[in-house]
Coordinates of C-alpha atoms and ligand atoms in Angstrom, one line a residue:
Chain A
X8 CA -20.3 142.3 7.2
X9 CA -23.2 143.1 9.6
X10 CA -25.6 145.8 8.3
X11 CA -28.7 147.2 10.1
X12 CA -30.9 144.9 7.7
X13 CA -29.2 141.8 8.8
X14 CA -29.5 142.9 12.5
X15 CA -33.2 143.4 12.0
X16 CA -33.6 140.2 10.4
X17 CA -31.9 138.6 13.2
X18 CA -34.0 140.2 15.9
X19 CA -37.2 139.2 14.1
X20 CA -36.1 135.6 13.8
X21 CA -35.2 135.3 17.5
X22 CA -38.5 136.8 18.5
X23 CA -40.3 134.3 16.3
X24 CA -38.6 131.5 17.7
X25 CA -39.3 132.7 21.3
X26 CA -42.9 132.9 20.4
X27 CA -42.9 129.5 19.0
X28 CA -41.2 128.0 22.2
X29 CA -43.6 129.9 24.2
X30 CA -46.6 128.4 22.4
X31 CA -45.3 125.0 22.7
X32 CA -44.6 125.5 26.5
X33 CA -48.2 126.7 26.9
X34 CA -49.6 123.8 24.6
X35 CA -47.8 121.2 26.5
X36 CA -48.5 122.4 30.0
X37 CA -52.2 122.6 29.1
X38 CA -52.0 119.1 27.6
X39 CA -53.0 120.2 24.2
X40 CA -51.4 117.3 22.5
X41 CA -53.2 114.6 24.5
X42 CA -55.4 113.6 21.7
X43 CA -52.4 112.5 19.8
X44 CA -51.2 110.2 22.6
X45 CA -54.8 109.0 23.4
X46 CA -55.6 108.1 20.1
X47 CA -52.3 107.2 18.4
X48 CA -54.0 104.9 15.7
X49 CA -56.3 107.5 14.6
X50 CA -53.5 110.0 14.5
X51 CA -51.3 107.7 12.4
X52 CA -54.2 107.1 10.0
X53 CA -54.7 111.0 9.5
X54 CA -51.1 111.7 9.2
X55 CA -50.5 109.0 6.6
X56 CA -53.5 110.1 4.5
X57 CA -52.2 113.7 4.7
X58 CA -48.8 112.6 3.4
X59 CA -50.4 110.6 0.6
X60 CA -52.4 113.4 -0.4
X61 CA -49.4 115.6 -0.6
X62 CA -46.9 113.1 -2.1
X63 CA -49.2 111.9 -4.8
X64 CA -50.6 115.2 -5.8
X65 CA -47.3 117.2 -5.7
X66 CA -45.4 114.3 -7.3
X67 CA -47.7 114.2 -10.2
X68 CA -47.7 117.9 -10.5
X69 CA -43.9 118.0 -10.7
X70 CA -43.9 115.2 -13.3
X71 CA -46.2 117.2 -15.4
X72 CA -45.0 120.9 -15.0
X73 CA -41.3 120.1 -15.2
X74 CA -41.4 118.6 -18.6
X75 CA -44.2 121.0 -19.7
X76 CA -42.0 123.9 -18.7
X77 CA -39.1 122.5 -20.6
X78 CA -41.1 121.9 -23.6
X79 CA -42.6 125.4 -23.9
X80 CA -39.2 127.0 -23.6
X81 CA -37.9 125.2 -26.8
X82 CA -37.6 127.3 -29.8
X83 CA -40.4 125.6 -31.8
X84 CA -42.9 126.5 -28.9
X85 CA -41.6 130.0 -28.3
X86 CA -44.7 131.6 -29.9
X87 CA -47.1 130.0 -27.5
X88 CA -45.1 130.5 -24.4
X89 CA -46.8 133.9 -23.5
X90 CA -50.2 132.2 -23.7
X91 CA -49.2 129.3 -21.2
X92 CA -47.5 131.8 -18.9
X93 CA -50.5 134.0 -18.7
X94 CA -52.8 131.0 -18.2
X95 CA -50.4 130.0 -15.4
X96 CA -50.4 133.3 -13.8
X97 CA -54.3 133.5 -14.0
X98 CA -54.5 130.1 -12.5
X99 CA -52.4 131.1 -9.6
X100 CA -54.9 133.7 -8.6
X101 CA -57.8 131.2 -8.1
X102 CA -58.2 130.5 -4.4
X103 CA -57.4 126.9 -3.4
X104 CA -60.9 126.5 -1.9
X105 CA -62.5 127.3 -5.4
X106 CA -60.3 124.6 -6.9
X107 CA -61.6 122.1 -4.4
X108 CA -65.1 123.1 -4.9
X109 CA -64.7 122.8 -8.7
X110 CA -63.1 119.5 -8.5
X111 CA -65.9 118.2 -6.2
X112 CA -68.7 119.4 -8.5
X113 CA -67.1 117.2 -11.3
X114 CA -65.7 114.2 -9.4
X115 CA -67.8 114.1 -6.1
X116 CA -66.3 113.7 -2.8
X117 CA -63.5 111.5 -1.5
X118 CA -59.6 111.2 -1.6
X119 CA -59.1 111.0 -5.3
X120 CA -61.0 114.2 -5.8
X121 CA -58.8 116.0 -3.2
X122 CA -55.8 114.6 -4.9
X123 CA -56.9 116.0 -8.4
X124 CA -57.6 119.5 -6.8
X125 CA -54.3 119.6 -5.0
X126 CA -52.5 118.4 -8.2
X127 CA -54.0 121.3 -10.2
X128 CA -53.1 123.7 -7.4
X129 CA -49.5 122.5 -7.5
X130 CA -49.0 122.7 -11.1
X131 CA -48.6 126.5 -11.4
X132 CA -45.6 127.2 -9.1
X133 CA -43.5 124.5 -10.5
X134 CA -44.4 125.5 -14.1
X135 CA -43.9 129.3 -13.5
X136 CA -40.4 128.7 -11.9
X137 CA -39.3 126.2 -14.4
X138 CA -40.1 128.7 -17.2
X139 CA -38.6 131.6 -15.4
X140 CA -35.5 129.6 -14.6
X141 CA -34.9 128.4 -18.1
X142 CA -35.7 131.8 -19.6
X143 CA -33.1 133.5 -17.1
X144 CA -30.3 131.5 -18.7
X145 CA -28.3 134.0 -20.8
X146 CA -28.8 133.7 -24.6
X147 CA -25.1 134.2 -24.9
X148 CA -24.5 131.0 -22.9
X149 CA -26.7 129.1 -25.2
X150 CA -25.2 130.6 -28.2
X151 CA -21.7 129.6 -27.0
X152 CA -22.9 126.1 -26.3
X153 CA -24.4 125.8 -29.7
X154 CA -21.4 127.4 -31.4
X155 CA -19.1 124.8 -29.7
X156 CA -21.2 121.9 -31.2
X157 CA -23.5 120.8 -28.4
X158 CA -26.7 119.2 -29.5
X159 CA -30.0 120.6 -28.2
X160 CA -30.4 118.0 -25.7
X161 CA -26.7 118.5 -24.5
X162 CA -27.5 122.2 -24.2
X163 CA -30.7 121.5 -22.1
X164 CA -28.9 119.1 -19.7
X165 CA -25.4 120.5 -19.4
X166 CA -26.2 124.3 -19.6
X167 CA -30.0 125.2 -19.2
X168 CA -31.2 122.9 -16.4
X169 CA -28.2 123.2 -14.2
X170 CA -28.3 127.0 -14.4
X171 CA -32.2 127.0 -13.9
X172 CA -32.1 124.4 -11.0
X173 CA -32.2 126.9 -8.2
X174 CA -35.2 128.5 -9.6
X175 CA -36.9 125.2 -10.4
X176 CA -36.1 123.8 -6.9
X177 CA -37.6 126.9 -5.3
X178 CA -40.7 126.5 -7.4
X179 CA -40.9 122.8 -6.2
X180 CA -40.3 123.8 -2.6
X181 CA -43.1 126.4 -2.8
X182 CA -45.6 124.0 -4.3
X183 CA -45.0 121.2 -1.9
X184 CA -45.1 123.5 1.2
X185 CA -48.4 125.1 0.1
X186 CA -49.6 121.7 -0.9
X187 CA -49.2 120.4 2.9
X188 CA -51.2 123.4 4.1
X189 CA -53.9 123.3 1.5
X190 CA -54.3 119.5 2.0
X191 CA -55.9 120.3 5.4
X192 CA -58.8 121.5 3.4
X193 CA -59.3 118.1 1.9
X194 CA -61.5 117.3 4.9
X195 CA -64.2 119.7 3.4
X196 CA -64.7 117.3 0.4
X197 CA -64.1 114.2 2.5
X198 CA -60.5 113.7 1.5
X199 CA -59.2 112.8 5.0
X200 CA -55.9 114.0 6.4
X201 CA -55.1 116.1 9.5
X202 CA -57.8 118.6 8.4
X203 CA -60.2 116.2 9.9
X204 CA -59.0 117.2 13.5
X205 CA -58.5 120.8 12.6
X206 CA -62.1 121.3 11.4
X207 CA -63.6 119.2 14.0
X208 CA -61.8 121.2 16.6
X209 CA -63.1 124.5 15.0
X210 CA -66.6 123.2 14.9
X211 CA -66.8 121.9 18.4
X212 CA -64.7 124.8 19.9
X213 CA -62.2 122.0 21.0
X214 CA -58.8 123.5 21.1
X215 CA -57.1 120.1 22.0
X216 CA -58.4 118.5 18.7
X217 CA -57.8 121.6 16.7
X218 CA -54.0 121.9 17.9
X219 CA -53.4 118.1 17.8
X220 CA -54.4 118.5 13.9
X221 CA -52.8 121.9 13.2
X222 CA -49.4 121.6 14.8
X223 CA -48.4 118.3 13.1
X224 CA -49.5 120.0 9.7
X225 CA -47.2 123.1 10.6
X226 CA -44.1 120.8 11.8
X227 CA -44.6 118.9 8.4
X228 CA -44.6 122.0 6.3
X229 CA -41.4 123.3 8.2
X230 CA -39.8 119.9 7.9
X231 CA -40.3 119.7 4.3
X232 CA -39.2 123.4 3.7
X233 CA -36.0 122.5 5.7
X234 CA -35.4 119.4 3.6
X235 CA -35.8 121.2 0.3
X236 CA -33.4 123.9 1.4
X237 CA -30.9 121.3 2.1
X238 CA -31.5 119.6 -1.3
X239 CA -30.2 122.7 -2.8
X240 CA -26.8 121.9 -1.8
X241 CA -27.1 118.6 -3.6
X242 CA -29.0 119.7 -6.7
X243 CA -27.7 123.2 -7.5
X244 CA -24.2 123.2 -8.9
X245 CA -21.6 124.6 -6.6
X246 CA -20.6 127.2 -9.1
X247 CA -24.0 128.7 -9.2
X248 CA -24.4 128.6 -5.4
X249 CA -21.2 130.3 -4.8
X250 CA -21.8 132.9 -7.6
X251 CA -25.3 133.8 -6.1
X252 CA -23.6 134.0 -2.6
X253 CA -20.9 136.2 -4.0
X254 CA -23.7 138.6 -5.4
X255 CA -25.9 138.7 -2.2
X256 CA -23.0 139.0 0.3
Chain B
X8 CA -9.2 127.9 -46.2
X9 CA -12.5 130.0 -45.8
X10 CA -14.0 131.0 -49.1
X11 CA -17.1 133.3 -49.3
X12 CA -18.7 133.2 -52.8
X13 CA -21.4 135.9 -53.4
X14 CA -22.7 135.3 -50.0
X15 CA -26.0 137.2 -49.1
X16 CA -28.0 137.1 -46.0
X17 CA -31.5 138.4 -45.7
X18 CA -33.3 138.5 -42.4
X19 CA -37.0 138.1 -42.5
X20 CA -37.4 138.8 -46.2
X21 CA -36.4 142.4 -45.9
X22 CA -33.3 143.2 -43.9
X23 CA -30.2 142.6 -46.2
X24 CA -27.5 142.2 -43.5
X25 CA -24.9 140.8 -45.9
X26 CA -25.0 141.8 -49.6
X27 CA -23.1 139.7 -52.1
X28 CA -19.7 139.2 -50.4
X29 CA -16.9 137.4 -52.0
X30 CA -13.7 137.1 -50.3
X31 CA -11.1 134.3 -49.1
X32 CA -9.1 133.8 -45.9
X33 CA -5.9 131.8 -46.5
X34 CA -4.6 129.2 -44.2
X35 CA -2.8 130.7 -41.1
X36 CA -4.2 134.2 -41.9
X37 CA -5.5 136.5 -39.3
X38 CA -8.4 138.4 -41.0
X39 CA -10.4 141.2 -39.3
X40 CA -14.0 142.0 -40.2
X41 CA -14.1 145.6 -39.5
X42 CA -16.9 148.2 -39.8
X43 CA -19.6 150.2 -37.9
X44 CA -22.3 148.7 -35.8
X45 CA -24.9 146.8 -37.9
X46 CA -22.8 146.5 -41.1
X47 CA -23.1 142.7 -41.0
X48 CA -19.9 141.5 -39.5
X49 CA -21.5 139.2 -36.8
X50 CA -23.9 137.8 -39.4
X51 CA -21.0 137.1 -41.9
X52 CA -19.1 135.3 -39.2
X53 CA -21.9 133.2 -37.9
X54 CA -22.9 131.9 -41.3
X55 CA -19.5 130.2 -41.3
X56 CA -20.4 127.8 -38.5
X57 CA -24.1 127.8 -39.6
X58 CA -25.4 129.6 -36.6
X59 CA -27.2 131.6 -39.3
X60 CA -28.4 130.2 -42.5
X61 CA -27.0 131.4 -45.8
X62 CA -29.7 133.1 -47.9
X63 CA -27.7 133.0 -51.1
X64 CA -24.3 132.0 -52.4
X65 CA -21.9 129.7 -50.6
X66 CA -19.2 129.4 -48.0
X67 CA -16.5 126.8 -48.3
X68 CA -14.3 125.8 -45.4
X69 CA -11.3 123.8 -46.4
X70 CA -12.9 123.3 -49.9
X71 CA -16.1 121.9 -48.4
X72 CA -19.3 123.6 -48.7
X73 CA -20.6 124.3 -45.2
X74 CA -24.2 123.6 -46.1
X75 CA -23.2 120.0 -46.9
X76 CA -21.4 119.5 -43.6
X77 CA -23.0 118.0 -40.4
X78 CA -23.6 121.2 -38.3
X79 CA -22.8 119.6 -34.9
X80 CA -19.6 118.0 -36.2
X81 CA -18.3 121.0 -38.0
X82 CA -18.8 123.3 -35.1
X83 CA -16.8 121.1 -32.8
X84 CA -14.0 121.6 -35.3
X85 CA -14.2 125.4 -35.5
X86 CA -13.2 127.5 -32.5
X87 CA -15.8 130.1 -31.4
X88 CA -15.3 133.0 -29.1
X89 CA -17.9 135.7 -28.3
X90 CA -17.8 139.1 -26.6
X91 CA -19.5 138.1 -23.4
X92 CA -17.3 135.0 -23.0
X93 CA -20.3 132.7 -22.4
X94 CA -18.5 130.7 -19.9
X95 CA -20.9 128.4 -18.0
X96 CA -21.2 129.3 -14.2
X97 CA -22.1 125.8 -13.2
X98 CA -18.8 124.3 -14.5
X99 CA -15.3 124.7 -13.2
X100 CA -12.7 126.4 -15.2
X101 CA -11.2 123.0 -16.2
X102 CA -14.8 121.7 -17.3
X103 CA -15.5 124.9 -19.2
X104 CA -12.2 124.8 -21.1
X105 CA -12.6 121.1 -21.9
X106 CA -16.1 121.2 -23.2
X107 CA -15.3 120.3 -26.9
X108 CA -12.8 117.5 -25.8
X109 CA -15.6 116.3 -23.7
X110 CA -18.0 116.3 -26.6
X111 CA -15.3 114.5 -28.7
X112 CA -14.9 111.8 -26.0
X113 CA -11.3 112.4 -25.1
X114 CA -10.0 110.4 -22.2
X115 CA -9.2 112.0 -18.9
X116 CA -5.4 112.1 -19.2
X117 CA -5.5 113.6 -22.6
X118 CA -7.9 116.3 -21.4
X119 CA -5.8 117.1 -18.4
X120 CA -2.6 117.5 -20.5
X121 CA -4.5 119.7 -23.0
X122 CA -5.8 121.9 -20.2
X123 CA -2.3 122.3 -18.6
X124 CA -0.9 123.1 -22.1
X125 CA -3.6 125.8 -22.8
X126 CA -3.4 127.3 -19.4
X127 CA 0.4 127.8 -19.7
X128 CA -0.1 129.3 -23.2
X129 CA -2.6 131.9 -21.9
X130 CA -0.4 132.6 -18.8
X131 CA -2.6 131.3 -16.0
X132 CA -1.5 128.5 -13.6
X133 CA -3.5 125.5 -14.4
X134 CA -3.5 124.0 -10.9
X135 CA -4.6 127.3 -9.3
X136 CA -7.6 127.7 -11.7
X137 CA -8.6 124.2 -12.4
X138 CA -11.2 123.8 -9.6
X139 CA -12.3 127.6 -9.6
X140 CA -15.6 128.9 -11.2
X141 CA -15.9 131.7 -13.7
X142 CA -17.4 134.2 -11.3
X143 CA -14.1 134.1 -9.3
X144 CA -12.1 135.3 -12.2
X145 CA -11.6 138.9 -13.5
X146 CA -13.1 139.9 -16.9
X147 CA -9.7 139.8 -18.5
X148 CA -9.1 136.3 -17.1
X149 CA -12.6 135.1 -18.2
X150 CA -11.9 136.2 -21.7
X151 CA -8.7 134.5 -21.9
X152 CA -10.5 131.3 -20.7
X153 CA -12.9 131.9 -23.5
X154 CA -10.1 131.9 -26.1
X155 CA -8.4 128.8 -24.5
X156 CA -11.8 127.1 -24.7
X157 CA -12.1 127.8 -28.3
X158 CA -8.7 126.3 -29.0
X159 CA -9.3 123.2 -26.8
X160 CA -9.5 120.7 -29.5
X161 CA -6.9 122.5 -31.6
X162 CA -9.2 123.4 -34.5
X163 CA -7.5 124.8 -37.5
X164 CA -10.1 127.6 -37.9
X165 CA -11.2 130.2 -35.2
X166 CA -14.1 132.6 -35.3
X167 CA -14.0 135.4 -32.9
X168 CA -16.7 138.0 -32.4
X169 CA -15.3 141.1 -30.8
X170 CA -13.7 138.9 -28.1
X171 CA -12.0 141.6 -26.2
X172 CA -14.7 144.3 -26.9
X173 CA -15.9 144.2 -23.3
X174 CA -12.5 144.7 -21.7
X175 CA -11.3 148.0 -20.4
X176 CA -8.6 149.5 -22.6
X177 CA -5.5 148.8 -20.5
X178 CA -6.5 145.0 -20.1
X179 CA -7.6 144.8 -23.7
X180 CA -4.2 145.9 -25.0
X181 CA -2.6 143.3 -22.7
X182 CA -4.9 140.5 -23.9
X183 CA -4.3 141.5 -27.5
X184 CA -0.7 141.4 -27.2
X185 CA -0.9 137.9 -25.5
X186 CA -3.0 136.7 -28.1
X187 CA -0.8 137.8 -30.9
X188 CA 2.0 136.0 -29.1
X189 CA -0.1 132.8 -29.0
X190 CA -1.1 133.1 -32.7
X191 CA 2.5 133.4 -33.7
X192 CA 2.9 129.9 -32.0
X193 CA -0.3 128.2 -33.2
X194 CA -0.9 129.8 -36.5
X195 CA -4.7 129.3 -36.8
X196 CA -6.8 130.6 -39.6
X197 CA -8.8 133.4 -37.8
X198 CA -11.9 135.5 -38.8
X199 CA -12.1 138.3 -36.0
X200 CA -14.9 140.8 -35.8
X201 CA -13.9 144.2 -34.6
X202 CA -15.4 147.8 -34.8
X203 CA -12.1 149.2 -33.5
X204 CA -9.6 150.3 -36.3
X205 CA -6.7 150.4 -33.9
X206 CA -7.4 146.8 -33.0
X207 CA -7.7 145.8 -36.5
X208 CA -4.4 147.5 -37.5
X209 CA -2.6 145.9 -34.7
X210 CA -4.0 142.4 -35.0
X211 CA -4.9 141.6 -38.6
X212 CA -2.8 140.3 -41.5
X213 CA -5.7 141.6 -43.5
X214 CA -8.6 143.8 -42.8
X215 CA -12.0 143.5 -44.6
X216 CA -13.8 146.8 -44.1
X217 CA -17.6 146.4 -44.4
X218 CA -20.4 149.0 -44.8
X219 CA -24.1 148.0 -44.9
X220 CA -23.3 144.3 -45.9
X221 CA -20.7 145.1 -48.6
X222 CA -17.0 145.1 -48.6
X223 CA -15.4 148.5 -49.1
X224 CA -11.8 147.3 -49.0
X225 CA -10.1 144.0 -48.4
X226 CA -6.3 144.6 -47.9
X227 CA -3.5 144.5 -45.5
X228 CA -3.5 147.3 -42.9
X229 CA -0.5 149.0 -44.4
X230 CA -2.3 148.9 -47.8
X231 CA -5.6 150.2 -46.4
X232 CA -3.9 153.1 -44.4
X233 CA -1.7 154.1 -47.4
X234 CA -4.2 153.6 -50.1
X235 CA -7.6 153.8 -49.0
X236 CA -9.9 152.8 -52.0
X237 CA -12.7 155.2 -51.3
X238 CA -14.0 158.0 -49.2
X239 CA -15.7 155.7 -46.8
X240 CA -12.4 153.9 -46.2
X241 CA -10.4 157.1 -45.6
X242 CA -13.1 158.5 -43.2
X243 CA -13.2 155.3 -41.4
X244 CA -9.5 155.2 -41.0
X245 CA -9.5 158.8 -39.7
X246 CA -7.1 161.7 -39.9
X247 CA -4.4 160.2 -37.6
X248 CA -3.7 157.4 -40.0
X249 CA 0.0 158.3 -39.9
X250 CA 0.0 157.8 -36.1
X251 CA -2.0 154.7 -36.5
X252 CA 0.4 153.2 -39.0
X253 CA 3.2 153.6 -36.6
X254 CA 1.9 150.7 -34.7
X255 CA 2.6 148.5 -37.8
X256 CA 6.3 149.2 -37.5
X257 CA 8.8 148.1 -34.8
X258 CA 12.1 149.8 -33.8
X259 CA 13.8 147.2 -35.9
X260 CA 12.1 148.3 -39.1
X261 CA 13.5 151.8 -38.6
X262 CA 16.9 150.4 -37.7
X263 CA 16.9 148.5 -41.0
X264 CA 15.8 151.5 -42.9
X265 CA 17.9 154.2 -41.3
X266 CA 20.2 152.9 -38.7
X267 CA 20.4 154.5 -35.2
X268 CA 22.3 157.4 -33.9
X269 CA 25.3 156.7 -31.6
X270 CA 24.7 157.6 -28.1
X271 CA 25.7 161.0 -27.1
X272 CA 27.4 161.2 -23.9
X273 CA 26.0 164.4 -22.6
X274 CA 22.4 163.5 -22.8
X275 CA 21.2 162.3 -19.3
X276 CA 17.6 161.7 -19.9
X277 CA 17.4 158.3 -21.5
X278 CA 15.5 155.1 -21.3
X279 CA 16.1 151.7 -22.5
X280 CA 13.6 149.8 -24.7
X281 CA 13.9 146.6 -26.8
X282 CA 14.3 146.5 -30.6
X283 CA 10.9 144.9 -31.1
X284 CA 9.0 147.6 -29.4
X285 CA 6.4 149.1 -31.7
X286 CA 7.2 152.5 -33.1
X287 CA 4.0 153.9 -31.7
X288 CA 5.0 153.1 -28.2
X289 CA 8.5 154.6 -28.8
X290 CA 7.0 157.7 -30.3
X291 CA 4.6 158.2 -27.4
X292 CA 7.3 157.8 -24.9
X293 CA 9.3 160.6 -26.6
X294 CA 6.2 162.7 -26.9
X295 CA 5.4 162.3 -23.3
X296 CA 8.9 163.4 -22.5
X297 CA 9.6 160.2 -20.6
X298 CA 13.1 160.6 -22.2
X299 CA 14.9 162.7 -24.8
X300 CA 16.5 159.7 -26.3
X301 CA 15.6 156.1 -26.2
X302 CA 18.4 153.5 -25.8
X303 CA 17.8 150.6 -28.0
X304 CA 18.8 147.1 -26.8
X305 CA 18.3 143.7 -28.4
X306 CA 17.1 140.5 -26.7
X307 CA 20.6 139.8 -25.3
X308 CA 20.6 143.2 -23.7
X309 CA 23.2 144.6 -26.1
X310 CA 23.1 148.2 -26.9
X311 CA 22.4 149.2 -30.5
X312 CA 22.4 153.0 -30.3
X313 CA 19.8 155.6 -29.6
X314 CA 16.5 156.7 -31.1
X315 CA 15.5 160.2 -31.2
X316 CA 12.3 162.2 -32.3
X317 CA 14.1 163.4 -35.5
X318 CA 14.8 159.9 -36.6
X319 CA 11.3 158.9 -36.2
X320 CA 10.2 161.9 -38.2
X321 CA 12.6 161.0 -41.0
X322 CA 11.3 157.5 -40.9
X323 CA 7.8 158.7 -41.2
X324 CA 8.6 160.9 -44.1
X325 CA 10.4 158.2 -46.1
X326 CA 8.5 155.0 -45.2
X327 CA 5.1 156.0 -44.2
X328 CA 4.2 159.1 -46.3
X329 CA 6.3 158.2 -49.2
X330 CA 5.0 154.6 -49.6
Ligands
LIG26 N1 -31.7 137.7 -36.1 C1 -31.8 138.8 -36.7 N2 -33.1 139.2 -37.2 C2 -33.2 140.3 -37.9 N3 -32.3 141.3 -38.2 C3 -31.0 140.9 -37.8 C4 -30.8 139.9 -37.0 N4 -29.4 139.9 -36.6 C5 -29.0 140.9 -37.2 N5 -30.0 141.6 -37.9 C6 -29.7 142.9 -38.6 O1 -28.7 142.6 -39.6 C7 -27.9 143.7 -39.7 C8 -26.4 143.3 -39.4 O2 -26.4 142.8 -38.1 P1 -25.0 142.3 -37.4 O3 -24.5 141.3 -38.3 O4 -25.3 141.9 -36.1 O5 -24.1 143.5 -37.5 P2 -22.6 143.9 -36.7 O6 -22.1 142.6 -36.2 O7 -21.7 144.4 -37.8 O8 -23.0 145.0 -35.7 C9 -28.3 144.8 -38.7 O9 -29.2 145.7 -39.4 C10 -29.2 144.0 -37.8 O10 -30.2 144.8 -37.2
LIG27 MG1 -21.8 142.3 -34.1

């Protein structure tokens, strides 16, 4: 069914794409990407560093937050859950730049510092969504599972995680996409990455350098967002996907 | 089969949810735990499969103290159905139904055969529903799957907590009827929680009426309707106990007690019903003026005579009031 909301969303999307295409048209016709082709080796180095920053920091953040989120939603941790959730919410309101500055004052400059800062910054979205997802699993479902003789681990892996997977995946997607954008700030503490061109471009009023750094970062974020949306079809059980679709349609 | 001995449950040191209950449920019996909300029915039920701890007293299932049994193992051997069916949205209907057989490590062929058998039993086409998901089913169908799931490993004992409570009245009647038919075939030992006296009278071999964690009366529906033990029981049964007790009898009971009238040729307004129809249904058909006389037929479609309002009245006076 086509309602007015969907039509508006459609128009907005088409307009956005038109703007993006117009921008690229302008950028290409003005040779804005020349820096990439003139200095392919530098570009490759910056891109690799950027991806390293994101993959290592976001990867470690997922490896920390996912088990942590599972742990504090277990019955024997219930009492402290509110504390952790509150800390997580508070942490989310601290600006990314402040996290970078804080990390630098303890660890000095360089890539490892940037990775630590980005890691801290990515912990919270994953943690929040893991907790929210696991909490949203109906108590009746867990009760039925327990009453049928599932062990706590079986309940976790067969009932809780599959039914929380959509929320957890959304948290990971948010964290990684934010991470890619934020990694551009790593330049400020000598962490490398595509931020080098972006900030150099800003400082020198050099649009060519700025855009040669900014556009790849944007494309990277869009690409990763796209991949994670696709991943949903692999990782979220079909029944849950269909059920959500049936509700929203 | 299930023996409660001086069972008490106290929550958090103060709320006495179950207060010194002693009763037994025999093998193959269908027992209803009945009573107003908060009287301790769910708590009593959940202590049987150790979803709640027992504060005092003991519960034996099949002669074995539940406290000494392995929780996980014993739960796999006891069917458990709850009001909101608790089906898992991430699993297909077949997966959902075969959870306990899965846990028990049955092979694929055995699980498939069992699924087909259970679906036939609850009146759903196995191949049509095998790969569907819970959200694609109606409330009544989901609840039937919930029942099938509880019976998956053919456990001798079933615990059911208001399994049909969330269904609308017409569907509920239908699912109740189906379940009674199934029970006739499988003869499980059932402990069934309900707050609905009509459901209790219709379904139970025995009713245990609870109030504030204590048993007010534990008896067959007929006994409870005819000889309520105290004021609480009479009040809970309500003023329309005579009407209520009609659902305990079938037309056949009346035929055996009184016989039928031979059909009068001049009455046009008749309707055919079978001999195993409940008297309550027959009475309501007559009261609703669906017919002046009901023609009674048996399974083979052979006519036995006709049933009138007067006959039912005589039966009530003799069998129900007099008993
Ligand atoms: N987990 C619990 N903690 C504390 N009190 C409870 C708990 N579960 C039930 N109760 C209390 O125990 C009493 C009986 O509850 P329940 O067995 O659920 O009654 P019913 O199923 O008959 O409605 C009620 O007063 C209820 O508030
Ligand atoms: Mg209850």
